[in-house]
mmCIF file of C-alpha atoms in Angstrom:
data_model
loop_
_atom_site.group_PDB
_atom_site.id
_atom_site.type_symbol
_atom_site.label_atom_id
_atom_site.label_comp_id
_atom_site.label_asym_id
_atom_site.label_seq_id
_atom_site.Cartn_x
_atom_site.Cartn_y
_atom_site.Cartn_z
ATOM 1 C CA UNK A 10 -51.548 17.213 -36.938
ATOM 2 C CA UNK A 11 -52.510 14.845 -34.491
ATOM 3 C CA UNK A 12 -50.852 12.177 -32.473
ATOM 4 C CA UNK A 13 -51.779 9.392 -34.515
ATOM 5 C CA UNK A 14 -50.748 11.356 -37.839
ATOM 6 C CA UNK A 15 -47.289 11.775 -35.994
ATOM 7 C CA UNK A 16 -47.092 8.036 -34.880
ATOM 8 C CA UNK A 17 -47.904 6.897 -38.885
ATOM 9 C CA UNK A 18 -45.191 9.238 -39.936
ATOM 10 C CA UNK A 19 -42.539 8.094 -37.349
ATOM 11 C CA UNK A 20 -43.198 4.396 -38.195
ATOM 12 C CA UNK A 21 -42.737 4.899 -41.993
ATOM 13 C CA UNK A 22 -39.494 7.003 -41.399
ATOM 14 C CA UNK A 23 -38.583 3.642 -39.281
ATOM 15 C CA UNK A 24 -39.231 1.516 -42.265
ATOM 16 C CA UNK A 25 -37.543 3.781 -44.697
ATOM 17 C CA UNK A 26 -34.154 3.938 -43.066
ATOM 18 C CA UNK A 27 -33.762 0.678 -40.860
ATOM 19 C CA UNK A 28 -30.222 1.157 -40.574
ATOM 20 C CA UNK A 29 -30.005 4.576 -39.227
ATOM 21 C CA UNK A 30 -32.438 4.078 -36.624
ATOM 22 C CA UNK A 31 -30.208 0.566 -36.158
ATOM 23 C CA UNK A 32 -27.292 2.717 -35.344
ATOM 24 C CA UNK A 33 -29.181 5.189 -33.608
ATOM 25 C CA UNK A 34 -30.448 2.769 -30.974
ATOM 26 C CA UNK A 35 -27.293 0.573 -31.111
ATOM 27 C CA UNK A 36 -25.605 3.810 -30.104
ATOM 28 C CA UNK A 37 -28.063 4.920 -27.201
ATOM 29 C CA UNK A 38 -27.908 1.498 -26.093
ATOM 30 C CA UNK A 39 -23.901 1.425 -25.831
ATOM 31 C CA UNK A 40 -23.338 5.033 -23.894
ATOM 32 C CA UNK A 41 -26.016 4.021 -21.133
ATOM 33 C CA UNK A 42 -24.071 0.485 -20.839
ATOM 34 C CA UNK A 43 -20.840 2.682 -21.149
ATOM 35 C CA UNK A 44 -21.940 4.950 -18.407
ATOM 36 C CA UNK A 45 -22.994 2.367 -16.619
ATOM 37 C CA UNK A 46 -19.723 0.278 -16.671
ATOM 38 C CA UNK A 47 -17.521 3.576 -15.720
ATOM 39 C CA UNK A 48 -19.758 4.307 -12.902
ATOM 40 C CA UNK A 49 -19.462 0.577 -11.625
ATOM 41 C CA UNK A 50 -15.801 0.630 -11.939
ATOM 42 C CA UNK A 51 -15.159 3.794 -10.107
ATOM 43 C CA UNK A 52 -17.403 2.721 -7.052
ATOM 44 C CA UNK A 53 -15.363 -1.079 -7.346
ATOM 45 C CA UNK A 54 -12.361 1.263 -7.521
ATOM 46 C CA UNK A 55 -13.405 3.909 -4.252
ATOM 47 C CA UNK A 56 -14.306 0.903 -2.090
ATOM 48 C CA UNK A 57 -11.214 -1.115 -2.807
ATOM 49 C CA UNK A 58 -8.548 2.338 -2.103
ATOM 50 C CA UNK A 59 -10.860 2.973 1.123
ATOM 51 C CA UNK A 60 -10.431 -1.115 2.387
ATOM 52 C CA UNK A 61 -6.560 -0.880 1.552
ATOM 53 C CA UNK A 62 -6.607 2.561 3.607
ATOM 54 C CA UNK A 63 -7.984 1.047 6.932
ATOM 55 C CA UNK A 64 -5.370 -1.665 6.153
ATOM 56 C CA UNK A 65 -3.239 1.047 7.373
ATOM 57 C CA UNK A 66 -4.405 2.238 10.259
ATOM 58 C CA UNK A 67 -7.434 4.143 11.762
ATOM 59 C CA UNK A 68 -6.719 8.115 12.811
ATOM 60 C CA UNK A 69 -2.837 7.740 11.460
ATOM 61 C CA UNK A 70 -0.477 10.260 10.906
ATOM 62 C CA UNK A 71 3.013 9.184 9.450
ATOM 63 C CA UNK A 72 5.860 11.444 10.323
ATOM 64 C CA UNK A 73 9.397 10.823 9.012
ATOM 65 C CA UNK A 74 12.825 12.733 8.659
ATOM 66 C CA UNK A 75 13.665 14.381 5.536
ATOM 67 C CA UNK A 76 15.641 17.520 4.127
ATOM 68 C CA UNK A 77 14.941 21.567 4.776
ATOM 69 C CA UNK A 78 13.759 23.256 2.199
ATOM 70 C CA UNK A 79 14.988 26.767 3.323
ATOM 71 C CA UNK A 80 17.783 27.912 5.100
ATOM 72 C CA UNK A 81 16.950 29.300 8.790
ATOM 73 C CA UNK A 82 18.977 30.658 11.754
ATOM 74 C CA UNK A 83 22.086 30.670 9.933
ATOM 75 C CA UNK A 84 21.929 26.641 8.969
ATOM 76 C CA UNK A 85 22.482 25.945 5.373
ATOM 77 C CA UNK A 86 19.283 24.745 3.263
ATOM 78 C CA UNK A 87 18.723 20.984 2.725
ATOM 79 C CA UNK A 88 20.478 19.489 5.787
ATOM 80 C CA UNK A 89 19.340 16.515 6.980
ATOM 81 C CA UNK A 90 16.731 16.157 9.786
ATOM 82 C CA UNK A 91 16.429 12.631 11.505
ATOM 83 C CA UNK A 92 13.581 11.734 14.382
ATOM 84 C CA UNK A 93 14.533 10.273 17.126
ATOM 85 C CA UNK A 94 13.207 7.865 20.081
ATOM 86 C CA UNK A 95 13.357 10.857 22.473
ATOM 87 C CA UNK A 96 11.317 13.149 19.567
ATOM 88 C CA UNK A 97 8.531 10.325 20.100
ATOM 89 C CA UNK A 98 9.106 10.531 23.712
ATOM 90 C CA UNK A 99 8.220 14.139 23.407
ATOM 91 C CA UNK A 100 5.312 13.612 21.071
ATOM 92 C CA UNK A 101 3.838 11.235 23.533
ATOM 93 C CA UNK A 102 4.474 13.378 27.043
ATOM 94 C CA UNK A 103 3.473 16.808 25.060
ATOM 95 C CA UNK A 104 0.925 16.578 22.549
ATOM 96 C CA UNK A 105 -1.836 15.821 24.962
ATOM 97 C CA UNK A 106 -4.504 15.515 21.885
ATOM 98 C CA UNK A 107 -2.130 12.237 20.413
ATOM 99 C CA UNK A 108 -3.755 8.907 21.910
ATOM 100 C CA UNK A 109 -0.633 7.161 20.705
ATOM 101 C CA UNK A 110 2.658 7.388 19.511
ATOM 102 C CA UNK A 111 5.281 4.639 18.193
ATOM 103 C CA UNK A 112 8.375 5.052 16.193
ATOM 104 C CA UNK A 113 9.292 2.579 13.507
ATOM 105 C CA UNK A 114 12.938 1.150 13.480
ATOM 106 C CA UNK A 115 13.571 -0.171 9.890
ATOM 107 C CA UNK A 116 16.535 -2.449 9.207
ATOM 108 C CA UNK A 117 17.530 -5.086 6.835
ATOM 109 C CA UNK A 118 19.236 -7.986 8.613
ATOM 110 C CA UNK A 119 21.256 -10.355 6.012
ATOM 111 C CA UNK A 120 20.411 -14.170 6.148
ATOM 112 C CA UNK A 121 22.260 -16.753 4.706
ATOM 113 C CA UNK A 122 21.773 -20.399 3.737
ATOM 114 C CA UNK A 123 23.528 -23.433 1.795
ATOM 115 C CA UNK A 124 21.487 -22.604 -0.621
ATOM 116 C CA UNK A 125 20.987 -18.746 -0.986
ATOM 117 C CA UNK A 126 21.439 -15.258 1.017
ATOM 118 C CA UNK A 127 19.073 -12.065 1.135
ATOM 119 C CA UNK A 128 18.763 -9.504 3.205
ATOM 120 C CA UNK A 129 15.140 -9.596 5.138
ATOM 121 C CA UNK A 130 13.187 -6.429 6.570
ATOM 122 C CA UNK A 131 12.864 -5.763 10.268
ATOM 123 C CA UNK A 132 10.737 -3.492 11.921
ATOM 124 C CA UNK A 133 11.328 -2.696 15.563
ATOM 125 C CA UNK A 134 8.161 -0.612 17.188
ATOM 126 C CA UNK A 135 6.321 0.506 20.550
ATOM 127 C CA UNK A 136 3.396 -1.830 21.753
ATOM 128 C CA UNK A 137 1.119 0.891 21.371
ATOM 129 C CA UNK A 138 1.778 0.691 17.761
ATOM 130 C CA UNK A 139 -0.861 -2.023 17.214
ATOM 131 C CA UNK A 140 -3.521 -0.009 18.761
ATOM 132 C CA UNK A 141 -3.497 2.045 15.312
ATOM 133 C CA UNK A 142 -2.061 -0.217 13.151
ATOM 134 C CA UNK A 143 -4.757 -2.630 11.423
ATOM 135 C CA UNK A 144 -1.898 -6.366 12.907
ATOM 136 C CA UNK A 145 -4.431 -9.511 12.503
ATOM 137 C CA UNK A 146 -3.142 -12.177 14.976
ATOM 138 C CA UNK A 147 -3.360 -15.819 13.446
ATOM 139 C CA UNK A 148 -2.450 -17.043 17.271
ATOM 140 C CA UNK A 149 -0.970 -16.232 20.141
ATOM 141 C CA UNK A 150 -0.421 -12.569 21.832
ATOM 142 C CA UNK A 151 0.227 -9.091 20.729
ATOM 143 C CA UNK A 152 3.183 -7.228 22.281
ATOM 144 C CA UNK A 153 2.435 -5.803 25.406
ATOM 145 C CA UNK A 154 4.022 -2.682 27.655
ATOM 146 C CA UNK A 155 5.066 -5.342 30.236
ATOM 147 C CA UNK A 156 7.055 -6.894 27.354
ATOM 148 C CA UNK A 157 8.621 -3.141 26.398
ATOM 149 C CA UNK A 158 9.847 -2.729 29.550
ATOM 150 C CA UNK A 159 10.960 -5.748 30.969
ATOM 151 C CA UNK A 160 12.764 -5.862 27.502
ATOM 152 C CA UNK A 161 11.475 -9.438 26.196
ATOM 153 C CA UNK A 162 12.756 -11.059 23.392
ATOM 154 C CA UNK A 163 9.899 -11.407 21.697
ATOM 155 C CA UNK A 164 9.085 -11.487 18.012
ATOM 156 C CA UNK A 165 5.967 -11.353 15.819
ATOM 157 C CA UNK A 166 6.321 -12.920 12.574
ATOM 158 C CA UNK A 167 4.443 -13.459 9.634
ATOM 159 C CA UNK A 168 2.155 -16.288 8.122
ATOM 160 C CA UNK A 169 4.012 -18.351 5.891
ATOM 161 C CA UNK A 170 3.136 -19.532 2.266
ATOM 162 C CA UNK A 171 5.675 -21.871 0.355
ATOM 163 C CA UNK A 172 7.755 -20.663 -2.070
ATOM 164 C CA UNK A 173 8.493 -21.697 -5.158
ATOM 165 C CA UNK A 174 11.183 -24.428 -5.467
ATOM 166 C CA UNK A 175 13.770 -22.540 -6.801
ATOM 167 C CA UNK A 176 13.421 -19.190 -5.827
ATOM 168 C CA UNK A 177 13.367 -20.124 -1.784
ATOM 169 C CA UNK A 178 16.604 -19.042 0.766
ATOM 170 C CA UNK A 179 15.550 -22.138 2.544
ATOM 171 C CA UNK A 180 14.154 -25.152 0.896
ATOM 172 C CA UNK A 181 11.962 -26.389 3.520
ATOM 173 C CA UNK A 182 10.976 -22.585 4.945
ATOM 174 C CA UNK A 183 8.344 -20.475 3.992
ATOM 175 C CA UNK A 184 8.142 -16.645 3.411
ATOM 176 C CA UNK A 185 5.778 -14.414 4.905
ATOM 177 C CA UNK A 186 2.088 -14.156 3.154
ATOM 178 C CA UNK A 187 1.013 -10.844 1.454
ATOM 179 C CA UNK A 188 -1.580 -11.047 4.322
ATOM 180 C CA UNK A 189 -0.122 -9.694 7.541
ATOM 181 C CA UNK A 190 -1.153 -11.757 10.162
ATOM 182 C CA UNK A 191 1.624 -11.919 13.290
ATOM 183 C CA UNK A 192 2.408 -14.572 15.330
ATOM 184 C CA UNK A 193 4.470 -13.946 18.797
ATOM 185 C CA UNK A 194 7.180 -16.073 19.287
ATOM 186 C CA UNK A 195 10.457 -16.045 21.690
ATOM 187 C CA UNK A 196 13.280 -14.439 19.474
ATOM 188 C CA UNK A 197 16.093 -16.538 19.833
#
């Protein structure tokens, strides 16, 4: 058999069952673009989680208080351990391979209008925490050690956005955008 014997013979088996080679071809045709898709996605899907990462911070570790697991010298298992200002004191005066080191004061401070009440977040922090944190500045000044120790009441708050009619605390206020860009202002 030669090739042009084989050729004749693969064109009349394409003749004699149209439909099968139809489905055959429809079906090579959909895995490669199904492949292809998955593979797109998952790329999309890498370089999105690694933009949202640096959103967070370049070189960051995040250490917070929790429970013990185990009991040890004599102190019952799953007591409470709670950092400290002086424990990032230490961090910062000991661990001579940490650039930086800030500790991050949550509260929620109630707010109350005519109209509505909720409680907003605060966040109290070192100045050296926006040397790791990714803060984008819309105007103004970041925080500064001069500020930290003269003890400045200073406060960086959000971009705002208008909120819907109904749902606002303050009619003619605006909440902070999903976008975190600060703006220094005297507290106060």
């Amino acid at each position: 058999m030669n090739v042009i014997e084989i050729l004749r013979q693969t064109l009349e088996s394409f003749r004699a069952h149209k439909m099968r080679v139809f489905l055959t071809m429809f079906g090579i045709v959909w895995g490669i673009a199904s492949v292809i898709l998955l593979v797109g996605l998952g790329r999309g899907f890498s370089v999105d989680s690694k933009k949202r990462m640096q959103t967070l911070g370049k070189d960051l570790v995040i250490v917070w208080g929790g429970r013990t697991s185990s009991q040890v010298g004599g102190l019952a298992a799953g007591r409470e351990v709670s950092l400290t200002i002086e424990d990032a004191r230490l961090v910062r005066d000991e661990c001579y391979q940490v650039k930086n080191v800030s500790p991050e004061l949550r509260r929620s401070v109630p707010e109350v209008s005519q109209f509505n009440s909720a409680n907003r977040g605060v966040v109290g922090m070192w100045p050296s925490y926006q040397q790791f944190r990714s803060l984008l500045l819309s105007e103004g000044r970041l925080l500064t050690e001069e500020d930290e120790r003269e003890a400045r009441q200073w406060t960086a708050r959000g971009g705002c956005r208008p909120l819907h009619q109904g749902s606002s605390l303050h009619r003619d206020r605006c909440a902070a955008e999903e976008e975190t860009k600060f703006q220094l202002q005297r507290a106060g």
